Short mmCIF file of C-alpha atoms and ligand atoms in Angstrom, two decimals:
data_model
loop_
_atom_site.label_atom_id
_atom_site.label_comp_id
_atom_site.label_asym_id
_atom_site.label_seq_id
_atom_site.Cartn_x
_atom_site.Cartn_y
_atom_site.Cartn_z
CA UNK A 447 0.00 0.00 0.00
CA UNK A 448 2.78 2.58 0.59
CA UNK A 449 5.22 2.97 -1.92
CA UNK A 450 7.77 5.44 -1.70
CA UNK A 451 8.29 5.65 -5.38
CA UNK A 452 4.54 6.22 -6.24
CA UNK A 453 3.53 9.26 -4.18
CA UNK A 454 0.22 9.75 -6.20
CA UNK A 455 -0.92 6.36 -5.85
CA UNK A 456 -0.16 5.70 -1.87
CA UNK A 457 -2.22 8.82 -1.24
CA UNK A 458 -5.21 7.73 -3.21
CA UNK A 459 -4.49 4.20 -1.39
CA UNK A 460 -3.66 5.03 2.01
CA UNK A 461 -6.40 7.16 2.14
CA UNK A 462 -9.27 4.95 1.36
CA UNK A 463 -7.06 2.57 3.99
CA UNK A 464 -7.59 4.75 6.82
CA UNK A 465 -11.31 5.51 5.94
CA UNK A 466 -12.22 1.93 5.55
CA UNK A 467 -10.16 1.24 9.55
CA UNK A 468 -11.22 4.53 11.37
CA UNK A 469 -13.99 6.15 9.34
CA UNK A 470 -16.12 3.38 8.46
CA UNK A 471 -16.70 2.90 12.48
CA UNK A 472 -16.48 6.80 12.94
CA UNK A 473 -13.20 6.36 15.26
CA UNK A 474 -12.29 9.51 13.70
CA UNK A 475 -14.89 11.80 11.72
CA UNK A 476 -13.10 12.32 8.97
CA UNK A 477 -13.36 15.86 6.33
CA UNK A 478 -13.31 13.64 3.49
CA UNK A 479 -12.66 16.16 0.77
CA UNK A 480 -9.92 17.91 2.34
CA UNK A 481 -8.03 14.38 3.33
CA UNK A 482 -4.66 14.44 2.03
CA UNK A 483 -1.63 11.76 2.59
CA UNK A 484 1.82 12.35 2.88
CA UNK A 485 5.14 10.30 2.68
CA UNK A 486 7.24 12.25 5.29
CA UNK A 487 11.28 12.80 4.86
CA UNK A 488 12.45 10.66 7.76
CA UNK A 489 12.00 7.19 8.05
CA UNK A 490 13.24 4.53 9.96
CA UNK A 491 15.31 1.73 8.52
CA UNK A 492 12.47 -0.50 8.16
CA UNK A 493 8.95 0.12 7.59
CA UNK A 494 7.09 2.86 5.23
CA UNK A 495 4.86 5.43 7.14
CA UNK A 496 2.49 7.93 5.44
CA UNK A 497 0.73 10.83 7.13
CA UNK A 498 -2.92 10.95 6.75
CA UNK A 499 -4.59 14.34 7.75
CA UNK A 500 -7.70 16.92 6.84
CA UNK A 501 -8.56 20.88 7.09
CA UNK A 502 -10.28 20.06 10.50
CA UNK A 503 -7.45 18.67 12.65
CA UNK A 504 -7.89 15.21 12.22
CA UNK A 505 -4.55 13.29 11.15
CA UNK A 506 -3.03 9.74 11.59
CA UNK A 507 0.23 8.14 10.73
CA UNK A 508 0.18 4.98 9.01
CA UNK A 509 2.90 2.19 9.51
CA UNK A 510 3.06 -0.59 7.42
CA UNK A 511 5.58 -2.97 7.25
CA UNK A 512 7.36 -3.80 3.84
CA UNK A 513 8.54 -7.61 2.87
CA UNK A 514 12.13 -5.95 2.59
CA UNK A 515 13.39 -3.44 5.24
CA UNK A 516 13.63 0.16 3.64
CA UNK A 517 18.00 0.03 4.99
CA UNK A 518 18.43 -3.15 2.66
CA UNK A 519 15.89 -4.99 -0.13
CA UNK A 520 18.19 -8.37 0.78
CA UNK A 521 16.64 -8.48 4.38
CA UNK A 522 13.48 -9.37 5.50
CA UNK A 523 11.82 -10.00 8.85
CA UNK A 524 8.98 -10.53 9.44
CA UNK A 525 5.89 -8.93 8.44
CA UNK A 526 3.82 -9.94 12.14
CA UNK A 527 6.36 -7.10 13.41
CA UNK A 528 3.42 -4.47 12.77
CA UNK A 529 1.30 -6.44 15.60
CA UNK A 530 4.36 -6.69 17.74
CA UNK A 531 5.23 -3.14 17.56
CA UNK A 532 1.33 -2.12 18.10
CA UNK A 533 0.53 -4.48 21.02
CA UNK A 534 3.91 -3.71 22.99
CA UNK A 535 2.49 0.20 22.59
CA UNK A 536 -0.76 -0.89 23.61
CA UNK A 537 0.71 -2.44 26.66
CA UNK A 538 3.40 0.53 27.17
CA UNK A 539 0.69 3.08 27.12
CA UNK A 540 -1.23 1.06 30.32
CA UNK A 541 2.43 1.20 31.75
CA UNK A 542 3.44 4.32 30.94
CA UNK A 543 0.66 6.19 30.22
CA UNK A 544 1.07 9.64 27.50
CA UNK A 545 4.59 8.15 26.65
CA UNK A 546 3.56 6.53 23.45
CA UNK A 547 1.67 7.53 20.64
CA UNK A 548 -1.91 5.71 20.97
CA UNK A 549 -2.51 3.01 18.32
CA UNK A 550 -5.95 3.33 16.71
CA UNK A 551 -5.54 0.06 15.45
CA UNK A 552 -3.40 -2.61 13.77
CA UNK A 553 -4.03 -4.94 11.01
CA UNK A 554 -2.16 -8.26 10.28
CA UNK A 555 -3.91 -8.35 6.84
CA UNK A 556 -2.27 -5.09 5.80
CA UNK A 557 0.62 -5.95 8.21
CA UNK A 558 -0.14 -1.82 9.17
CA UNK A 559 -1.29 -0.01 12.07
CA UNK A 560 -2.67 3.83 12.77
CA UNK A 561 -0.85 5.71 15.11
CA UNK A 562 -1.11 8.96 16.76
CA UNK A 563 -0.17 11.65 14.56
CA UNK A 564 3.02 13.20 16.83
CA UNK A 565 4.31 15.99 14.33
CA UNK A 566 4.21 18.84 17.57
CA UNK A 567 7.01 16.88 18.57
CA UNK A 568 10.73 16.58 16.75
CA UNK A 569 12.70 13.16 15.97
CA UNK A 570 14.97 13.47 19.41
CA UNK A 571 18.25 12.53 17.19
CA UNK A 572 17.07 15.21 14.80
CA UNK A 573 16.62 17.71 17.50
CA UNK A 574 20.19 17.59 18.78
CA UNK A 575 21.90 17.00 15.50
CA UNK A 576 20.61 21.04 15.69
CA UNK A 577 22.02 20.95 19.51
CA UNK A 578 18.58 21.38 21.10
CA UNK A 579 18.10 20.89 25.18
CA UNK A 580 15.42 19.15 26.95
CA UNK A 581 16.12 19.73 30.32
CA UNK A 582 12.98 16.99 31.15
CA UNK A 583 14.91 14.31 29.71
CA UNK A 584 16.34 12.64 31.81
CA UNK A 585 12.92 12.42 34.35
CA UNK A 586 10.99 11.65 31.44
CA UNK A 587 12.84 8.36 30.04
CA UNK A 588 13.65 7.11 33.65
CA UNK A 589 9.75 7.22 34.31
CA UNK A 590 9.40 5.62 31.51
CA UNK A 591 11.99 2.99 31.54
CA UNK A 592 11.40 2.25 35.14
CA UNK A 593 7.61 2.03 34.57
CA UNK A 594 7.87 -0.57 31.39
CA UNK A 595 10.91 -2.70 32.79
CA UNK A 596 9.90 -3.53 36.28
CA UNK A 597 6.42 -3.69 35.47
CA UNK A 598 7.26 -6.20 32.91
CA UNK A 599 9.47 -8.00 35.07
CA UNK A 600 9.25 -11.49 37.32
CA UNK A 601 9.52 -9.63 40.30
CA UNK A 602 6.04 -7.61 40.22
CA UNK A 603 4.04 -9.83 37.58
CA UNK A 604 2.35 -13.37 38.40
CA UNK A 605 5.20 -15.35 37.08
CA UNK A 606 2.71 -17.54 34.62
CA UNK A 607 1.16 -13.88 33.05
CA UNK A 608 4.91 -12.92 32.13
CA UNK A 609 5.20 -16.18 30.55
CA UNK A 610 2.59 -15.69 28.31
CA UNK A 611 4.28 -12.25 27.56
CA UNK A 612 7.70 -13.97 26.55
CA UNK A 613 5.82 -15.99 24.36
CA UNK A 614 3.21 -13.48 22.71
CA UNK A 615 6.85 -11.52 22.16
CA UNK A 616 8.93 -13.88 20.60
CA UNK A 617 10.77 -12.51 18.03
CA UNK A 618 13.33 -14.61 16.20
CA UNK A 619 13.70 -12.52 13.56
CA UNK A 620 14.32 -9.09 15.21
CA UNK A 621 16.09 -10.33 17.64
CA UNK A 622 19.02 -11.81 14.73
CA UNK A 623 19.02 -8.87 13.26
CA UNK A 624 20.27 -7.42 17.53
CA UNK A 625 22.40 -10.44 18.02
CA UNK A 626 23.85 -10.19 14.76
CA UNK A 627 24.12 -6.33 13.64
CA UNK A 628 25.14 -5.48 17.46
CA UNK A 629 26.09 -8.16 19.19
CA UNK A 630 28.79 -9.64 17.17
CA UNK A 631 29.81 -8.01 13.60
CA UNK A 632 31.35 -4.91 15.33
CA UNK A 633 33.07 -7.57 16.36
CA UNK A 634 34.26 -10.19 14.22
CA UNK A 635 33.85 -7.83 11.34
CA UNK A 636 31.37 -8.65 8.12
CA UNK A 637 31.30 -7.06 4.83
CA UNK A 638 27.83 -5.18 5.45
CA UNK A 639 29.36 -2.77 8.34
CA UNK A 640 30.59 0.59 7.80
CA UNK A 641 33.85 1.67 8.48
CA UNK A 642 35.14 5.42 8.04
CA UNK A 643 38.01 4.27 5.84
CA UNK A 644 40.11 6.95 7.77
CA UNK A 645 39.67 5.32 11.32
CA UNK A 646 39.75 1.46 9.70
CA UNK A 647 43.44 0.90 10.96
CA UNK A 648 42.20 1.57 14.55
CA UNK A 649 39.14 -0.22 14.42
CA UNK A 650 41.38 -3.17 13.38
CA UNK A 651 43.08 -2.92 16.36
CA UNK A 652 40.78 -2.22 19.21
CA UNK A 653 37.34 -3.84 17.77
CA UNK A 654 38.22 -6.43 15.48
CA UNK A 655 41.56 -7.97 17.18
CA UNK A 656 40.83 -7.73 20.87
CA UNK A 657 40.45 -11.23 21.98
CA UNK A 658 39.60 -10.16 25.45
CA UNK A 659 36.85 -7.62 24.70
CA UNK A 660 35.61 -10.54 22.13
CA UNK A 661 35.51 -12.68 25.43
CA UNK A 662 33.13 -9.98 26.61
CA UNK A 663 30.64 -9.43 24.42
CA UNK A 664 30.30 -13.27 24.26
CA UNK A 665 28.81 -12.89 27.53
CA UNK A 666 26.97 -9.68 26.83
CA UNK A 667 24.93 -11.68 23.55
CA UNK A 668 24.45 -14.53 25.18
CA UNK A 669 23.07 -12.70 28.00
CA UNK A 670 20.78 -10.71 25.85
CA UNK A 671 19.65 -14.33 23.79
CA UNK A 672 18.51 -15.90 27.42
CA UNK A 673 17.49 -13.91 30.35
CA UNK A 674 14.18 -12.91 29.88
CA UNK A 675 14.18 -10.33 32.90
CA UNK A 676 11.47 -7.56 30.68
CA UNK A 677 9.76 -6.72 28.28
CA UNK A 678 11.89 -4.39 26.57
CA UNK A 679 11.41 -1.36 23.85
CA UNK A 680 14.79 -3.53 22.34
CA UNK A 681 15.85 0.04 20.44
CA UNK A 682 15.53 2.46 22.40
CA UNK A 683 17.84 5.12 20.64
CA UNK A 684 17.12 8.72 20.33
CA UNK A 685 15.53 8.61 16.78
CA UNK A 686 12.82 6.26 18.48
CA UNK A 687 11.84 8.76 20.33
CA UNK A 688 9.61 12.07 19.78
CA UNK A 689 10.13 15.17 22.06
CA UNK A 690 9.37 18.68 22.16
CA UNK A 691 9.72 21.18 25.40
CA UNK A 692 6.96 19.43 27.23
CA UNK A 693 7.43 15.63 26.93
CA UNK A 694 8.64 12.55 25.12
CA UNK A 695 6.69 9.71 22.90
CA UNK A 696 8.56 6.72 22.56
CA UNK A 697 7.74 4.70 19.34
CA UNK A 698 9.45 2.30 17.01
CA UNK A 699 9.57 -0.67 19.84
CA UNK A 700 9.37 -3.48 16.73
CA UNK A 701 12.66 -4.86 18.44
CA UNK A 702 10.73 -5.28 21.41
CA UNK A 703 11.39 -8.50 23.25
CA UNK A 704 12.07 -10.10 26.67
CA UNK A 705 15.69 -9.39 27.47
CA UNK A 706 17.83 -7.68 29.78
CA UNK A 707 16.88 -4.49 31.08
CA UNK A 708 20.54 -2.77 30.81
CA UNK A 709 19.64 -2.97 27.49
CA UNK A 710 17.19 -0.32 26.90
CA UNK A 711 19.25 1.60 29.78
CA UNK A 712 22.60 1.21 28.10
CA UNK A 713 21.22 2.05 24.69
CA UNK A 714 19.95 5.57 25.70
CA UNK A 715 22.89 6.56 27.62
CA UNK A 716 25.24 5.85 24.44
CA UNK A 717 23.05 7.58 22.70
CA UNK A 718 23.16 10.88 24.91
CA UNK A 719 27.11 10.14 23.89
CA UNK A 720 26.21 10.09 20.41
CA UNK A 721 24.83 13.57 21.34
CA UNK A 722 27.80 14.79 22.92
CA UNK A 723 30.11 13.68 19.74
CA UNK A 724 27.60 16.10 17.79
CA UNK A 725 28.16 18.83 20.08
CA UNK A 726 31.65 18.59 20.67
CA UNK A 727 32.35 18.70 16.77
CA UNK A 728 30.47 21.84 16.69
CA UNK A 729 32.20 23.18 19.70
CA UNK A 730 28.30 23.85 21.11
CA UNK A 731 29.28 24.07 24.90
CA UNK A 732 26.19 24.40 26.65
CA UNK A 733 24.80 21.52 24.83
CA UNK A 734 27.68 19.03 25.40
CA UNK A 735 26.82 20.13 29.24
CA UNK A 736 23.50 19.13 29.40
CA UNK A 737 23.98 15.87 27.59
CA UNK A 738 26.51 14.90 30.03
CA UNK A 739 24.60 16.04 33.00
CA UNK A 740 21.60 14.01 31.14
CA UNK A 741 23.53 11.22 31.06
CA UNK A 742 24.50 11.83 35.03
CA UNK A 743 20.77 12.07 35.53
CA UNK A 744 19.63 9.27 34.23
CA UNK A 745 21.83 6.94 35.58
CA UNK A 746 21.28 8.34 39.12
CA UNK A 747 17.52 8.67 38.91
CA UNK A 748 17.07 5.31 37.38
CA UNK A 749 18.49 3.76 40.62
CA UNK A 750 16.18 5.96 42.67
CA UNK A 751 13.08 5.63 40.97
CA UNK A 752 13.50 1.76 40.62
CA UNK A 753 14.24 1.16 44.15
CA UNK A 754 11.11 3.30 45.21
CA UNK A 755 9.38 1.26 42.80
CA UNK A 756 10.70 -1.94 43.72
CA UNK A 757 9.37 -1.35 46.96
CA UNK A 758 6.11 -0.23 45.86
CA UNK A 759 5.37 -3.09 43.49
CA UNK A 760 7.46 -6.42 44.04
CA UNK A 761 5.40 -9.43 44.52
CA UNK A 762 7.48 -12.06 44.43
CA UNK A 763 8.42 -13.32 48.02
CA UNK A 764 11.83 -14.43 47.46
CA UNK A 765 12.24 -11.16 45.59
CA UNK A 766 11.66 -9.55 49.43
CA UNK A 767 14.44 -11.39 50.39
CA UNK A 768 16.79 -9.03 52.07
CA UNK A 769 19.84 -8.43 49.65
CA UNK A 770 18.12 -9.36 46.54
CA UNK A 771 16.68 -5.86 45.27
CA UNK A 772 20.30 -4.11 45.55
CA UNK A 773 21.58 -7.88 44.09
CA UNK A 774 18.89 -7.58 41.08
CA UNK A 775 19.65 -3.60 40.73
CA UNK A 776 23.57 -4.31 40.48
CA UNK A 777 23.18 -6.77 37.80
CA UNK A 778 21.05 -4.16 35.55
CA UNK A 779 23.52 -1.64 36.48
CA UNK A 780 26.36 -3.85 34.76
CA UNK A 781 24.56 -5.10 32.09
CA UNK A 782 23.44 -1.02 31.37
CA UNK A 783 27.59 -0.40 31.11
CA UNK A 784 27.63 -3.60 28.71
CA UNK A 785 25.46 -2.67 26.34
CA UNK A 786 25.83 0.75 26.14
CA UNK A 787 29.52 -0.52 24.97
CA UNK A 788 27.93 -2.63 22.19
CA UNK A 789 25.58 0.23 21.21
CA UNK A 790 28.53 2.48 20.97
CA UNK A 791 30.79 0.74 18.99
CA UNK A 792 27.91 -0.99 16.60
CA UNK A 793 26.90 2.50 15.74
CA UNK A 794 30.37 3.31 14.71
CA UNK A 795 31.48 0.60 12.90
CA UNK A 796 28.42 -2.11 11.72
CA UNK A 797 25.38 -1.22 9.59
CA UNK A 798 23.66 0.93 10.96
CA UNK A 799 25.33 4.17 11.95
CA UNK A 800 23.87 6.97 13.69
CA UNK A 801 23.56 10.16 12.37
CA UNK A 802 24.96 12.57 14.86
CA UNK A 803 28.32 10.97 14.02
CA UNK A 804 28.36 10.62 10.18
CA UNK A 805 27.07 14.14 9.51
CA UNK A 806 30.14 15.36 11.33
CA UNK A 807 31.83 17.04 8.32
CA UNK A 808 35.32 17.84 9.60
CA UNK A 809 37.00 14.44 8.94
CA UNK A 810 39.23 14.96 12.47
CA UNK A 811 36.36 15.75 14.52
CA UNK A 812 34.65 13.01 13.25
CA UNK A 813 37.62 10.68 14.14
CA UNK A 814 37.56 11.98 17.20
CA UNK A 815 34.14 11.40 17.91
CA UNK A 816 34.19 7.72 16.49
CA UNK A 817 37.70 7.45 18.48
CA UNK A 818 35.96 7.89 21.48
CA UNK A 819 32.90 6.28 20.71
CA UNK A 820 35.42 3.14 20.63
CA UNK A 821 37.23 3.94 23.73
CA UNK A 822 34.28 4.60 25.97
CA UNK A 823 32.17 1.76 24.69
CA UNK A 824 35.40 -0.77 25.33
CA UNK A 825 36.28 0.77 28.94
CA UNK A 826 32.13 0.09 29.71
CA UNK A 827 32.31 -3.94 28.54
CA UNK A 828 35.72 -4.45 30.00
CA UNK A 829 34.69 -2.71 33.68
CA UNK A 830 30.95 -3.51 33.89
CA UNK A 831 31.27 -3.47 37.59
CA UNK A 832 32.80 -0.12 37.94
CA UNK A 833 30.14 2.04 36.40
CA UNK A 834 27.45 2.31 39.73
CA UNK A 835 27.24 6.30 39.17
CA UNK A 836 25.80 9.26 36.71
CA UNK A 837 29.55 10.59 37.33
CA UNK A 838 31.23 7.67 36.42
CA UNK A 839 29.83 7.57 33.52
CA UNK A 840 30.17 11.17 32.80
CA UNK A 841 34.26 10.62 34.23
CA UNK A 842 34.50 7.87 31.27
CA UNK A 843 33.45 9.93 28.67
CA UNK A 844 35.51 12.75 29.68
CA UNK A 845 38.32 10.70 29.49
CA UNK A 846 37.60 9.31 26.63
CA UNK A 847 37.43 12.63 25.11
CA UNK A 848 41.20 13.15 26.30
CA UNK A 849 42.49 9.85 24.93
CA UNK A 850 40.64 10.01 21.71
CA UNK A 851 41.90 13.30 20.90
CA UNK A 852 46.11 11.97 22.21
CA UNK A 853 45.66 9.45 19.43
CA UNK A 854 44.99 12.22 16.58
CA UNK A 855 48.09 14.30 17.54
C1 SR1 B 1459 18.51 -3.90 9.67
S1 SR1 B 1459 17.86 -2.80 10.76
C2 SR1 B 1459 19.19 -1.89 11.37
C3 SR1 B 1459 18.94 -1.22 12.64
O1 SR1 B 1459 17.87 -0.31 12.49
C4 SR1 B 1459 16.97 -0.43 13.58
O2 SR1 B 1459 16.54 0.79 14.05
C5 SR1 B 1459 17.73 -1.22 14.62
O3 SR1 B 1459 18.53 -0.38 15.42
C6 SR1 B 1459 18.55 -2.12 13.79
O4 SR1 B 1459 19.65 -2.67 14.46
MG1 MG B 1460 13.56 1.82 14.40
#
């Protein structure tokens, strides 16, 4: 139904779509004559989304998923991802509610959903490519990871509910794509990942031939392939997220599966550093600031707010054992370091880069920020156990900073 190279034809498609799903039952009371439909500029890297909208207010997005993903036609996954994505949004908004756009509905015929329309609010990633601050961040995302983790979690639900949940979530195909793409081509190297030919000697060096950090992220996928400890968004990076001055709408949760929770965790706080890289190439000082003390903020709030709400909402008896809630808190904490390595350093080097780093122009300030992308990611997965603290993860980056820029001079 939507086809980026036909325009013309998704509109007049697309739109007699979402009046057959939403009119029809008069979810939304459609102008008819002044509908239009709209292929936006950004996209993900695998579905095709179309805005539907009219002269009164009324708009929807449309997400359908493709046989292909839209980043490569020689992979597929598949197409149930559309009811994955909705349902894990239905359940997110219960947990988290006005943190996700509401789904109107989802179709496995058309392998689509309709979604609220969020275009008051900016792609996050977009937003601080321009250096743009949200000082609510950091409560915002902790509320909301906090809210969908534990919640999801064996220590609050009945332990036969969450089961069902692991299985209504299985997703073999995503989850290749994570254990592949992340968890072991930055790695071991493949043909498909992208290398900044300038930094490819380094990358050598302290990705591809270091047996110990190899060692590692052995643990770190195998880890992610069998503890199902959430339900988790499973890409949770800042271009799956909406935000504008007055709150956040987290979307794009197709990777969602049960998993570790460090996961999600680790994935935003490498992408604040993704931020930070941005800033620092543009010399924008305030900004590289507050995505530092972001990064400081959620680390430290996290471990507030999930204690509190540990306390609040643990069932499980032996969960109430005393010891086990700092003993369950330290293991997230570790894994969070671990994969916010492995988010680093995929983003650098495999597939899927981010853009905050590859539309740094100045080729030394973007080996600097790829540099220390590298270095930060590696001292994370080698010292799992040492980062407890907001500031010692704002200490690593710092010094990763340093020693990324001693290796240009
Ligand atoms: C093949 S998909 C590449 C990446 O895009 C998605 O957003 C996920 O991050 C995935 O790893
Ligand atoms: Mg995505």
């Amino acid at each position: 139904m939507i086809r980026e190279d036909d325009p013309v034809g998704t509109a007049r498609d697309v739109i007699a779509y979402t009046l057959h799903m939403t009119g029809d039952s008069g979810m939304i009371d459609w102008d008819v004559p002044s509908m239009h439909a709209v292929i936006p500029d950004q996209h993900g890297n695998l579905n095709h989304v179309c805005r539907v909208f009219d002269a009164k207010g009324h708009s929807i997005y449309i997400k359908q998923a493709g046989d292909t993903l839209r980043i490569s036609d020689d992979m597929t996954a598949t197409l149930d991802r559309n009811r994955q994505e909705s349902e894990i949004l239905q359940i997110e908004e219960k947990l988290a509610p006005g943190m996700v756009p509401h789904i109107y509905f989802y179709d496995t015929v058309m392998s689509a959903c309709g979604m609220e329309d969020c275009t008051d609010y900016s792609v996050m990633r977009d937003a601080m490519i321009r250096h743009e601050i949200f000082p609510h961040f950091a409560e915002n995302i902790t509320d909301f990871m906090v809210d969908t983790l534990l919640l999801t979690s064996d220590v609050v639900m009945d332990h036969r509910e969450k089961k069902e949940l692991v299985r209504r979530f299985i997703t073999p195909d995503l989850d290749d794509i994570t254990e592949k793409l992340v968890l072991m081509e930055p790695y071991l190297g493949a043909d498909r990942n992208n290398v900044f030919p300038p930094n490819a000697d380094f990358v050598e060096k302290e990705l591809y031939s270091d047996e110990a950090l190899h060692f590692e992220v052995s643990k770190l996928k195998f880890k992610f392939m069998n503890d199902a400890q959430a339900l988790l968004h499973g890409d949770l990076h800042t271009g799956s997220i909406f935000i504008n001055q007055s709150g956040i709408k987290v979307f794009d949760c197709e990777f969602g599966t049960y998993a570790p929770m460090g996961y999600d965790v680790g994935n935003i706080i490498a992408n604040m550093i993704f931020a930070y890289d941005s800033g620092l190439a543009a010399a924008a000082e305030e900004f590289c600031e507050w995505t530092l003390d972001t990064i400081e903020q959620i680390v430290d709030l996290f471990t507030a707010k999930f204690l509190k709400k540990y306390d609040e909402t643990v069932t499980e008896p032996m969960a109430k054992v005393p010891g086990f809630r700092e003993h369950y808190l330290d293991g997230i904490m570790r894994d969070t370091a671990g994969y916010a390595g492995t988010e680093l350093h995929r983003r650098t080097v495999g597939m899927a880069n981010n853009k905050d780093v590859t539309s740094i122009e100045d080729e030394k300030m973007r080996l600097l920020a790829e540099r220390l992308n590298i270095i930060a990611g590696k001292e994370f997965i080698m010292d799992q156990g040492r980062f407890k603290t907001g500031r010692d993860y704002v200490d690593a980056v710092r010094a990763a900073a340093k020693a990324a820029a001693k290796t240009l001079e």
